[in-house]
Amino acid sequence: MALNILVVDDSSVMRAIIIKTLHLSQLPMGEVHEAANGQEALKVLDGNWIDLALVDINMPVMDGEEMINRLKQNPATSDLPIIIVSTEGSESRKEVLMQKGARFVHKPFTPETLRDAILRTLGGLDEQKAGNGTI
Amino acid sequence: MSKKLETELFKAATLTFEELGFLLPTPEIDEQQLNAQVEAAVSVDFDGPFSGKLLVRVCGGLLPIITANMLGEEDIPSKSLQYDALGEIANVICGNMLPGIAGSKDVFHVSAPKISESVDLPPVAEVQVGLGMGRADLLLFVSRYPALAEE
Amino acid sequence: MRISAQEGDVIVTHALGSCLGVAVHDPVACVGGLLHVMLPLSTIDPAKAQANPFMFVDTGFPELLAECFETGALRQRLEVRVAGGANSWNRGEDDFFQIGKRNLVVLRKLLWKNGLLLKSYDVGGTASRTMSLEIGSGKVTIKSGGQIKNL
């Protein structure tokens, strides 16, 4: 089953890094959509079926937290799996976001960490085990 | 206080240049690195219990290399991608530095990066990081610091 | 560095302290290789790198890939595992030269540029490791501190 994925980050380089990681993760990829802020992302979601969203927090126009709040308020998107990819260091803010069902990947990340978070979020796919040691 | 700021700034810069830029940072700057020409500078503003700006300046022909490394490409990326990459580097350094200074309870809003020339205020901390044939200069400016002023 | 396409072969490398052991395996072609690299960049001694490219991550890993592909492995099928990169001291920050970490940074850069993700890894800490690769099954085993595990 091909996965349609939405990548939301105001940095086009970071979006490229995430998209490259998606392709290297050997996921069954369908369409990949990009958005530079929460508002653009909501427009994409309006017109396209998306299976997973990878979302930054600090973005202009509409930040990731606001975007996630809007998604949760809309029955059509309230169950969309979300992975937050951010430098966010505040435990309280992270806790609030994770209680809304989002998984968290901290920047800077290794591509393996992102791959594993995606596999765990989507579930039902063979999980590849990463090692247990990091420098 | 300044020593702690410099330590946290250096730690965040090292982490970011290694993990995102795949470079090998050094705290010692050799003569070639010291004399390296400034290529570009970006800054990010942050606002929380204290507010300010982080300016990141790269010197010595590093920016195309950093960008190509981040993208995992061999070809030299466009200037626009290079500035984007530097902005993201600044964003990630800032985001990782702030909890080191303020603790993990405080919430900061970090603005979108912008191209920066210079800042009128004196920096509260300044760090140089050797990176191959060039270097990165990181300057931390704080404009509102009630909590920091108590330390 | 050793490459093999013989199903019954097991390649072993010992004493991975700050060095990295890199195992690559194509399960369809039944081709595998194991590399033991000591230092991150060959630029510190180009003459040595000419004589022995496998001493350095930046010359050794591309050579490992090239020879595997010549022996019939395909990039898209390649499984890559890494072990080693230990610190000299218990706290990473006390390890002045940080060779283990730097080896890993350079390897990660090359993996990213070559479009490869790690299947698994066992890096860091302070203990030395022994790594072995079974060509027939692709199984990688790590021995460290009296314990054995599959990677």
Short mmCIF file of C-alpha atoms in Angstrom, two decimals:
data_model
loop_
_atom_site.label_atom_id
_atom_site.label_comp_id
_atom_site.label_asym_id
_atom_site.label_seq_id
_atom_site.Cartn_x
_atom_site.Cartn_y
_atom_site.Cartn_z
CA MET A 1 0.00 0.00 0.00
CA ALA A 2 1.66 3.23 -1.17
CA LEU A 3 2.10 5.90 1.49
CA ASN A 4 1.33 9.56 0.84
CA ILE A 5 3.48 11.73 3.04
CA LEU A 6 3.41 15.43 3.89
CA VAL A 7 6.63 17.18 4.97
CA VAL A 8 6.18 20.53 6.71
CA ASP A 9 9.24 22.68 7.44
CA ASP A 10 10.20 26.25 6.50
CA SER A 11 13.68 25.05 5.45
CA SER A 12 13.74 23.54 1.94
CA VAL A 13 17.06 21.86 2.78
CA MET A 14 15.52 20.17 5.83
CA ARG A 15 12.54 19.05 3.74
CA ALA A 16 15.00 17.56 1.22
CA ILE A 17 16.84 15.73 4.02
CA ILE A 18 13.58 14.26 5.35
CA ILE A 19 12.40 13.27 1.85
CA LYS A 20 15.72 11.60 1.05
CA THR A 21 15.45 9.66 4.32
CA LEU A 22 11.92 8.56 3.37
CA HIS A 23 13.17 7.21 0.04
CA LEU A 24 16.12 5.42 1.64
CA SER A 25 13.93 3.83 4.30
CA GLN A 26 12.50 1.38 1.75
CA LEU A 27 8.94 2.39 2.54
CA PRO A 28 6.25 1.84 -0.12
CA MET A 29 6.20 5.48 -1.19
CA GLY A 30 3.26 7.10 -2.98
CA GLU A 31 3.13 10.89 -3.25
CA VAL A 32 5.34 13.21 -1.23
CA HIS A 33 3.91 16.68 -0.57
CA GLU A 34 5.80 19.62 0.87
CA ALA A 35 4.70 22.70 2.76
CA ALA A 36 6.74 25.57 4.22
CA ASN A 37 4.36 26.34 7.09
CA GLY A 38 1.25 25.11 8.86
CA GLN A 39 -1.14 27.10 6.69
CA GLU A 40 0.24 25.67 3.44
CA ALA A 41 0.12 22.22 5.01
CA LEU A 42 -3.58 22.53 5.86
CA LYS A 43 -4.28 23.48 2.22
CA VAL A 44 -2.42 20.37 1.05
CA LEU A 45 -4.44 18.23 3.48
CA ASP A 46 -7.64 19.75 2.15
CA GLY A 47 -7.03 18.45 -1.32
CA ASN A 48 -5.00 15.26 -0.82
CA TRP A 49 -5.14 11.99 1.08
CA ILE A 50 -2.16 11.95 3.44
CA ASP A 51 -1.06 8.94 5.50
CA LEU A 52 1.64 10.61 7.59
CA ALA A 53 2.76 14.16 8.34
CA LEU A 54 6.26 15.16 9.45
CA VAL A 55 6.02 18.58 11.02
CA ASP A 56 8.44 21.22 12.34
CA ILE A 57 7.34 23.47 15.22
CA ASN A 58 8.99 26.84 14.68
CA MET A 59 7.69 28.10 11.34
CA PRO A 60 6.42 31.49 10.18
CA VAL A 61 2.76 32.21 9.25
CA MET A 62 1.45 29.20 11.21
CA ASP A 63 3.64 27.14 13.51
CA GLY A 64 3.49 23.38 13.97
CA GLU A 65 1.63 23.49 17.26
CA GLU A 66 -1.17 25.60 15.79
CA MET A 67 -1.34 23.33 12.75
CA ILE A 68 -1.66 20.24 14.95
CA ASN A 69 -4.42 21.90 17.01
CA ARG A 70 -6.38 22.61 13.81
CA LEU A 71 -5.88 19.03 12.61
CA LYS A 72 -7.22 17.66 15.89
CA GLN A 73 -10.31 19.90 15.70
CA ASN A 74 -11.24 18.53 12.27
CA PRO A 75 -12.73 15.00 12.31
CA ALA A 76 -11.35 14.38 8.82
CA THR A 77 -7.75 14.86 10.01
CA SER A 78 -7.87 14.23 13.76
CA ASP A 79 -6.42 10.72 13.39
CA LEU A 80 -3.62 11.66 11.00
CA PRO A 81 -0.36 10.17 12.29
CA ILE A 82 2.09 12.96 13.03
CA ILE A 83 5.81 12.99 13.73
CA ILE A 84 7.22 16.28 15.00
CA VAL A 85 10.75 16.96 13.74
CA SER A 86 12.04 19.89 15.73
CA THR A 87 14.73 21.34 17.98
CA GLU A 88 12.08 21.99 20.63
CA GLY A 89 13.80 21.69 24.00
CA SER A 90 10.98 22.52 26.38
CA GLU A 91 9.76 19.35 28.12
CA SER A 92 6.37 20.91 28.85
CA ARG A 93 5.76 21.87 25.23
CA LYS A 94 6.87 18.43 24.04
CA GLU A 95 4.58 16.78 26.61
CA VAL A 96 1.58 18.79 25.36
CA LEU A 97 2.31 17.80 21.76
CA MET A 98 2.88 14.14 22.57
CA GLN A 99 -0.40 14.04 24.48
CA LYS A 100 -2.05 15.03 21.20
CA GLY A 101 -0.67 11.80 19.80
CA ALA A 102 2.43 13.09 18.03
CA ARG A 103 5.76 11.25 18.09
CA PHE A 104 8.90 13.34 18.48
CA VAL A 105 12.23 13.30 16.63
CA HIS A 106 14.78 15.83 17.85
CA LYS A 107 16.95 17.81 15.42
CA PRO A 108 19.71 17.04 14.61
CA PHE A 109 18.70 13.46 13.88
CA THR A 110 20.34 10.53 12.16
CA PRO A 111 18.36 9.19 9.20
CA GLU A 112 18.07 5.86 11.06
CA THR A 113 16.33 7.58 13.99
CA LEU A 114 13.81 9.17 11.63
CA ARG A 115 13.31 5.88 9.75
CA ASP A 116 12.67 4.02 13.01
CA ALA A 117 10.21 6.65 14.24
CA ILE A 118 8.30 6.41 10.95
CA LEU A 119 8.19 2.61 11.10
CA ARG A 120 6.97 2.69 14.72
CA THR A 121 4.35 5.35 13.95
CA LEU A 122 2.91 3.51 10.99
CA GLY A 123 3.10 0.12 12.68
CA GLY A 124 2.13 -2.99 10.75
CA LEU A 125 5.42 -2.88 8.85
CA ASP A 126 8.45 -5.00 9.64
CA GLU A 127 10.44 -2.99 12.16
CA GLN A 128 14.13 -2.77 11.45
CA LYS A 129 16.14 -2.81 14.61
CA ALA A 130 18.70 -0.08 15.03
CA GLY A 131 21.67 -0.55 17.32
CA ASN A 132 21.66 0.21 20.99
CA GLY A 133 24.64 2.49 21.12
CA THR A 134 25.07 6.03 20.01
CA ILE A 135 27.95 8.44 20.30
CA MET B 1 28.04 33.45 33.38
CA SER B 2 29.71 34.14 30.07
CA LYS B 3 31.75 30.91 30.40
CA LYS B 4 28.56 28.85 30.75
CA LEU B 5 27.02 30.58 27.73
CA GLU B 6 30.14 29.90 25.66
CA THR B 7 30.21 26.25 26.77
CA GLU B 8 26.56 25.69 25.82
CA LEU B 9 27.03 27.53 22.53
CA PHE B 10 30.09 25.45 21.66
CA LYS B 11 28.34 22.18 22.60
CA ALA B 12 25.29 23.01 20.46
CA ALA B 13 27.49 24.12 17.55
CA THR B 14 29.62 20.96 17.71
CA LEU B 15 26.57 18.71 17.82
CA THR B 16 24.96 20.50 14.86
CA PHE B 17 28.05 20.72 12.63
CA GLU B 18 28.80 17.02 13.27
CA GLU B 19 25.34 15.53 12.95
CA LEU B 20 23.79 17.82 10.34
CA GLY B 21 26.85 19.10 8.48
CA PHE B 22 29.04 15.98 8.85
CA LEU B 23 32.03 18.18 9.69
CA LEU B 24 34.71 17.73 12.36
CA PRO B 25 34.73 20.87 14.55
CA THR B 26 37.73 21.90 16.63
CA PRO B 27 37.91 24.50 19.40
CA GLU B 28 41.44 25.56 18.35
CA ILE B 29 41.65 27.88 15.36
CA ASP B 30 44.79 27.75 13.24
CA GLU B 31 46.17 30.63 11.24
CA GLN B 32 44.54 29.58 7.97
CA GLN B 33 41.16 29.35 9.66
CA LEU B 34 41.65 32.66 11.46
CA ASN B 35 42.39 34.44 8.19
CA ALA B 36 39.52 32.78 6.32
CA GLN B 37 37.24 35.20 4.45
CA VAL B 38 33.69 35.73 5.65
CA GLU B 39 31.20 34.14 3.24
CA ALA B 40 27.81 34.55 4.80
CA ALA B 41 25.99 35.21 8.04
CA VAL B 42 22.48 34.46 9.23
CA SER B 43 20.72 35.16 12.50
CA VAL B 44 17.74 33.78 14.38
CA ASP B 45 15.82 35.67 17.05
CA PHE B 46 14.53 33.90 20.15
CA ASP B 47 11.96 35.02 22.66
CA GLY B 48 11.16 33.47 26.04
CA PRO B 49 12.23 34.07 29.66
CA PHE B 50 15.02 36.00 28.01
CA SER B 51 15.25 37.25 24.43
CA GLY B 52 17.94 37.80 21.92
CA LYS B 53 19.60 36.69 18.76
CA LEU B 54 22.10 34.11 17.61
CA LEU B 55 24.30 35.09 14.68
CA VAL B 56 26.19 32.38 12.77
CA ARG B 57 28.90 33.44 10.34
CA VAL B 58 30.83 31.02 8.13
CA CYS B 59 34.24 31.70 6.62
CA GLY B 60 36.65 30.01 4.25
CA GLY B 61 34.54 28.44 1.50
CA LEU B 62 32.58 26.25 3.89
CA LEU B 63 29.02 27.00 2.88
CA PRO B 64 28.86 24.98 -0.37
CA ILE B 65 30.49 22.05 1.46
CA ILE B 66 28.12 22.21 4.43
CA THR B 67 25.11 22.40 2.11
CA ALA B 68 26.28 19.53 -0.12
CA ASN B 69 26.98 17.43 2.99
CA MET B 70 23.52 18.12 4.43
CA LEU B 71 21.85 17.15 1.15
CA GLY B 72 24.17 14.19 0.62
CA GLU B 73 25.16 15.45 -2.80
CA GLU B 74 28.43 15.94 -4.66
CA ASP B 75 27.42 18.91 -6.85
CA ILE B 76 27.63 22.45 -5.49
CA PRO B 77 24.10 23.47 -4.49
CA SER B 78 22.54 26.80 -5.52
CA LYS B 79 23.20 29.96 -3.50
CA SER B 80 19.61 29.95 -2.34
CA LEU B 81 19.96 26.42 -0.94
CA GLN B 82 23.25 27.41 0.69
CA TYR B 83 21.60 30.27 2.59
CA ASP B 84 18.70 28.00 3.50
CA ALA B 85 21.19 25.45 4.86
CA LEU B 86 22.99 28.06 6.94
CA GLY B 87 19.65 29.23 8.30
CA GLU B 88 18.75 25.71 9.32
CA ILE B 89 22.17 25.26 10.95
CA ALA B 90 21.57 28.45 12.97
CA ASN B 91 18.06 27.29 13.88
CA VAL B 92 19.29 23.90 15.12
CA ILE B 93 22.23 25.40 17.07
CA CYS B 94 19.92 27.92 18.73
CA GLY B 95 17.28 25.34 19.57
CA ASN B 96 19.87 23.05 21.17
CA MET B 97 21.69 25.84 23.02
CA LEU B 98 18.68 27.39 24.76
CA PRO B 99 17.75 24.42 27.03
CA GLY B 100 21.41 24.24 28.05
CA ILE B 101 21.25 27.82 29.27
CA ALA B 102 17.68 28.07 30.50
CA GLY B 103 16.81 24.50 31.47
CA SER B 104 14.24 22.21 29.92
CA LYS B 105 11.15 23.80 31.48
CA ASP B 106 11.18 27.13 29.64
CA VAL B 107 9.51 27.67 26.29
CA PHE B 108 11.20 29.76 23.63
CA HIS B 109 9.91 30.86 20.30
CA VAL B 110 12.65 30.84 17.65
CA SER B 111 12.03 32.99 14.58
CA ALA B 112 12.74 32.10 10.97
CA PRO B 113 16.40 32.68 10.06
CA LYS B 114 17.35 35.79 8.13
CA ILE B 115 20.46 36.96 6.35
CA SER B 116 22.40 39.16 8.73
CA GLU B 117 25.20 41.65 8.37
CA SER B 118 26.00 42.89 11.83
CA VAL B 119 24.38 43.65 15.15
CA ASP B 120 24.73 46.91 17.11
CA LEU B 121 24.73 45.32 20.58
CA PRO B 122 27.88 43.74 21.98
CA PRO B 123 27.59 39.93 22.19
CA VAL B 124 27.21 38.31 25.61
CA ALA B 125 29.08 35.27 24.32
CA GLU B 126 31.21 34.55 21.28
CA VAL B 127 32.64 31.26 20.12
CA GLN B 128 34.75 30.27 17.13
CA VAL B 129 34.72 26.74 15.77
CA GLY B 130 37.41 25.44 13.43
CA LEU B 131 35.94 23.51 10.50
CA GLY B 132 38.44 22.11 8.01
CA MET B 133 39.94 25.00 6.05
CA GLY B 134 37.45 27.49 7.44
CA ARG B 135 35.62 28.39 10.61
CA ALA B 136 32.26 29.38 12.01
CA ASP B 137 31.79 32.36 14.32
CA LEU B 138 28.83 32.19 16.69
CA LEU B 139 27.71 35.33 18.48
CA LEU B 140 24.99 35.38 21.10
CA PHE B 141 23.17 38.64 21.77
CA VAL B 142 20.72 39.04 24.60
CA SER B 143 18.44 42.07 24.65
CA ARG B 144 16.17 41.20 27.57
CA TYR B 145 17.54 39.06 30.36
CA PRO B 146 15.89 39.47 33.76
CA ALA B 147 16.68 35.87 34.79
CA LEU B 148 20.23 35.87 33.45
CA ALA B 149 21.00 39.20 35.14
CA GLU B 150 20.44 37.57 38.55
CA GLU B 151 23.25 35.01 38.00
CA MET C 1 39.62 -5.22 4.68
CA ARG C 2 38.27 -8.48 3.31
CA ILE C 3 35.60 -9.20 0.75
CA SER C 4 34.13 -12.62 0.09
CA ALA C 5 31.50 -14.29 -2.06
CA GLN C 6 32.09 -17.73 -0.51
CA GLU C 7 29.02 -18.89 1.41
CA GLY C 8 30.96 -20.66 4.14
CA ASP C 9 33.31 -17.79 4.94
CA VAL C 10 33.30 -15.89 8.21
CA ILE C 11 35.31 -12.65 8.32
CA VAL C 12 36.42 -11.43 11.74
CA THR C 13 38.08 -8.27 12.95
CA HIS C 14 39.36 -7.70 16.49
CA ALA C 15 40.26 -4.88 18.84
CA LEU C 16 37.75 -2.29 17.65
CA GLY C 17 38.38 0.47 20.18
CA SER C 18 38.00 3.90 18.66
CA CYS C 19 38.33 2.16 15.26
CA LEU C 20 35.21 1.31 13.29
CA GLY C 21 34.29 -2.10 11.94
CA VAL C 22 32.02 -1.72 8.90
CA ALA C 23 30.22 -4.79 7.58
CA VAL C 24 28.40 -4.72 4.25
CA HIS C 25 26.39 -7.61 2.82
CA ASP C 26 24.24 -8.26 -0.24
CA PRO C 27 21.92 -11.14 0.76
CA VAL C 28 20.92 -11.92 -2.83
CA ALA C 29 24.38 -11.94 -4.42
CA CYS C 30 25.82 -13.44 -1.20
CA VAL C 31 28.69 -10.96 -1.25
CA GLY C 32 30.02 -9.33 1.87
CA GLY C 33 32.93 -7.32 3.19
CA LEU C 34 34.34 -6.24 6.52
CA LEU C 35 36.47 -3.14 6.96
CA HIS C 36 38.48 -2.05 10.02
CA VAL C 37 39.29 1.68 9.86
CA MET C 38 41.37 3.62 12.38
CA LEU C 39 41.23 7.30 11.54
CA PRO C 40 38.66 9.61 9.96
CA LEU C 41 40.46 11.60 7.26
CA SER C 42 43.31 10.65 4.93
CA THR C 43 44.31 14.29 4.50
CA ILE C 44 46.51 14.03 7.58
CA ASP C 45 48.82 11.60 5.73
CA PRO C 46 48.09 11.23 2.00
CA ALA C 47 51.18 9.06 1.45
CA LYS C 48 50.00 6.58 4.05
CA ALA C 49 46.50 6.63 2.52
CA GLN C 50 48.00 5.76 -0.88
CA ALA C 51 49.83 2.82 0.62
CA ASN C 52 46.95 1.68 2.79
CA PRO C 53 43.58 3.31 2.01
CA PHE C 54 41.86 1.03 4.53
CA MET C 55 43.42 2.90 7.42
CA PHE C 56 41.14 5.89 6.90
CA VAL C 57 37.35 6.09 6.78
CA ASP C 58 37.26 8.50 3.82
CA THR C 59 39.39 6.26 1.59
CA GLY C 60 38.61 2.85 3.08
CA PHE C 61 34.81 2.89 2.92
CA PRO C 62 34.56 3.94 -0.77
CA GLU C 63 37.11 1.22 -1.57
CA LEU C 64 35.04 -1.35 0.35
CA LEU C 65 31.94 -0.37 -1.61
CA ALA C 66 33.76 -0.39 -4.96
CA GLU C 67 35.18 -3.87 -4.41
CA CYS C 68 31.82 -5.22 -3.24
CA PHE C 69 30.12 -3.86 -6.34
CA GLU C 70 32.86 -5.36 -8.54
CA THR C 71 32.20 -8.70 -6.88
CA GLY C 72 28.51 -8.52 -7.72
CA ALA C 73 26.81 -6.68 -4.85
CA LEU C 74 24.12 -4.10 -5.69
CA ARG C 75 23.81 -0.83 -3.77
CA GLN C 76 20.04 -1.07 -3.35
CA ARG C 77 20.38 -4.50 -1.69
CA LEU C 78 23.33 -3.66 0.54
CA GLU C 79 22.95 -4.02 4.32
CA VAL C 80 25.44 -1.95 6.29
CA ARG C 81 26.27 -2.44 9.95
CA VAL C 82 28.88 -0.66 12.05
CA ALA C 83 30.53 -1.29 15.41
CA GLY C 84 33.26 0.41 17.42
CA GLY C 85 33.93 4.12 17.74
CA ALA C 86 34.55 3.84 21.49
CA ASN C 87 35.79 6.66 23.71
CA SER C 88 39.06 6.55 25.61
CA TRP C 89 37.32 7.76 28.74
CA ASN C 90 34.01 7.07 30.44
CA ARG C 91 32.75 10.57 29.68
CA GLY C 92 32.85 11.40 25.98
CA GLU C 93 33.82 15.00 26.80
CA ASP C 94 37.03 13.80 28.50
CA ASP C 95 38.15 12.01 25.34
CA PHE C 96 40.29 14.80 23.95
CA PHE C 97 40.91 13.44 20.47
CA GLN C 98 37.42 12.00 20.04
CA ILE C 99 38.70 9.66 17.31
CA GLY C 100 35.82 7.22 17.76
CA LYS C 101 33.17 9.91 17.32
CA ARG C 102 35.01 11.53 14.42
CA ASN C 103 35.34 8.20 12.61
CA LEU C 104 31.59 7.84 12.86
CA VAL C 105 30.88 11.38 11.59
CA VAL C 106 32.94 10.77 8.44
CA LEU C 107 31.35 7.35 7.89
CA ARG C 108 27.86 8.82 8.25
CA LYS C 109 28.73 11.50 5.67
CA LEU C 110 29.78 8.81 3.20
CA LEU C 111 26.74 6.63 3.92
CA TRP C 112 24.44 9.61 3.30
CA LYS C 113 26.21 10.57 0.06
CA ASN C 114 26.03 6.97 -1.11
CA GLY C 115 22.35 6.66 -0.30
CA LEU C 116 22.80 4.04 2.40
CA LEU C 117 21.19 3.79 5.84
CA LEU C 118 22.58 1.64 8.62
CA LYS C 119 20.70 -1.60 9.20
CA SER C 120 22.02 -1.60 12.78
CA TYR C 121 24.97 -0.34 14.82
CA ASP C 122 26.76 -0.82 18.14
CA VAL C 123 28.98 2.18 18.77
CA GLY C 124 30.33 4.33 21.57
CA GLY C 125 30.98 3.35 25.17
CA THR C 126 34.50 2.48 26.24
CA ALA C 127 34.85 -1.26 25.66
CA SER C 128 36.71 -2.83 22.78
CA ARG C 129 34.73 -5.00 20.36
CA THR C 130 35.29 -7.96 18.02
CA MET C 131 33.06 -8.07 14.95
CA SER C 132 32.38 -10.98 12.63
CA LEU C 133 30.41 -11.33 9.42
CA GLU C 134 29.03 -14.65 8.09
CA ILE C 135 28.97 -14.40 4.30
CA GLY C 136 26.30 -17.08 3.84
CA SER C 137 23.71 -15.59 6.18
CA GLY C 138 24.88 -11.97 6.49
CA LYS C 139 24.75 -12.37 10.25
CA VAL C 140 26.97 -9.94 12.15
CA THR C 141 28.09 -10.81 15.68
CA ILE C 142 29.68 -8.50 18.22
CA LYS C 143 31.75 -9.72 21.16
CA SER C 144 32.43 -7.18 23.88
CA GLY C 145 33.00 -7.30 27.63
CA GLY C 146 32.54 -11.07 27.68
CA GLN C 147 29.13 -10.84 25.97
CA ILE C 148 28.08 -11.89 22.46
CA LYS C 149 25.19 -10.42 20.53
CA ASN C 150 23.80 -10.37 17.02
CA LEU C 151 23.78 -6.97 15.42
#
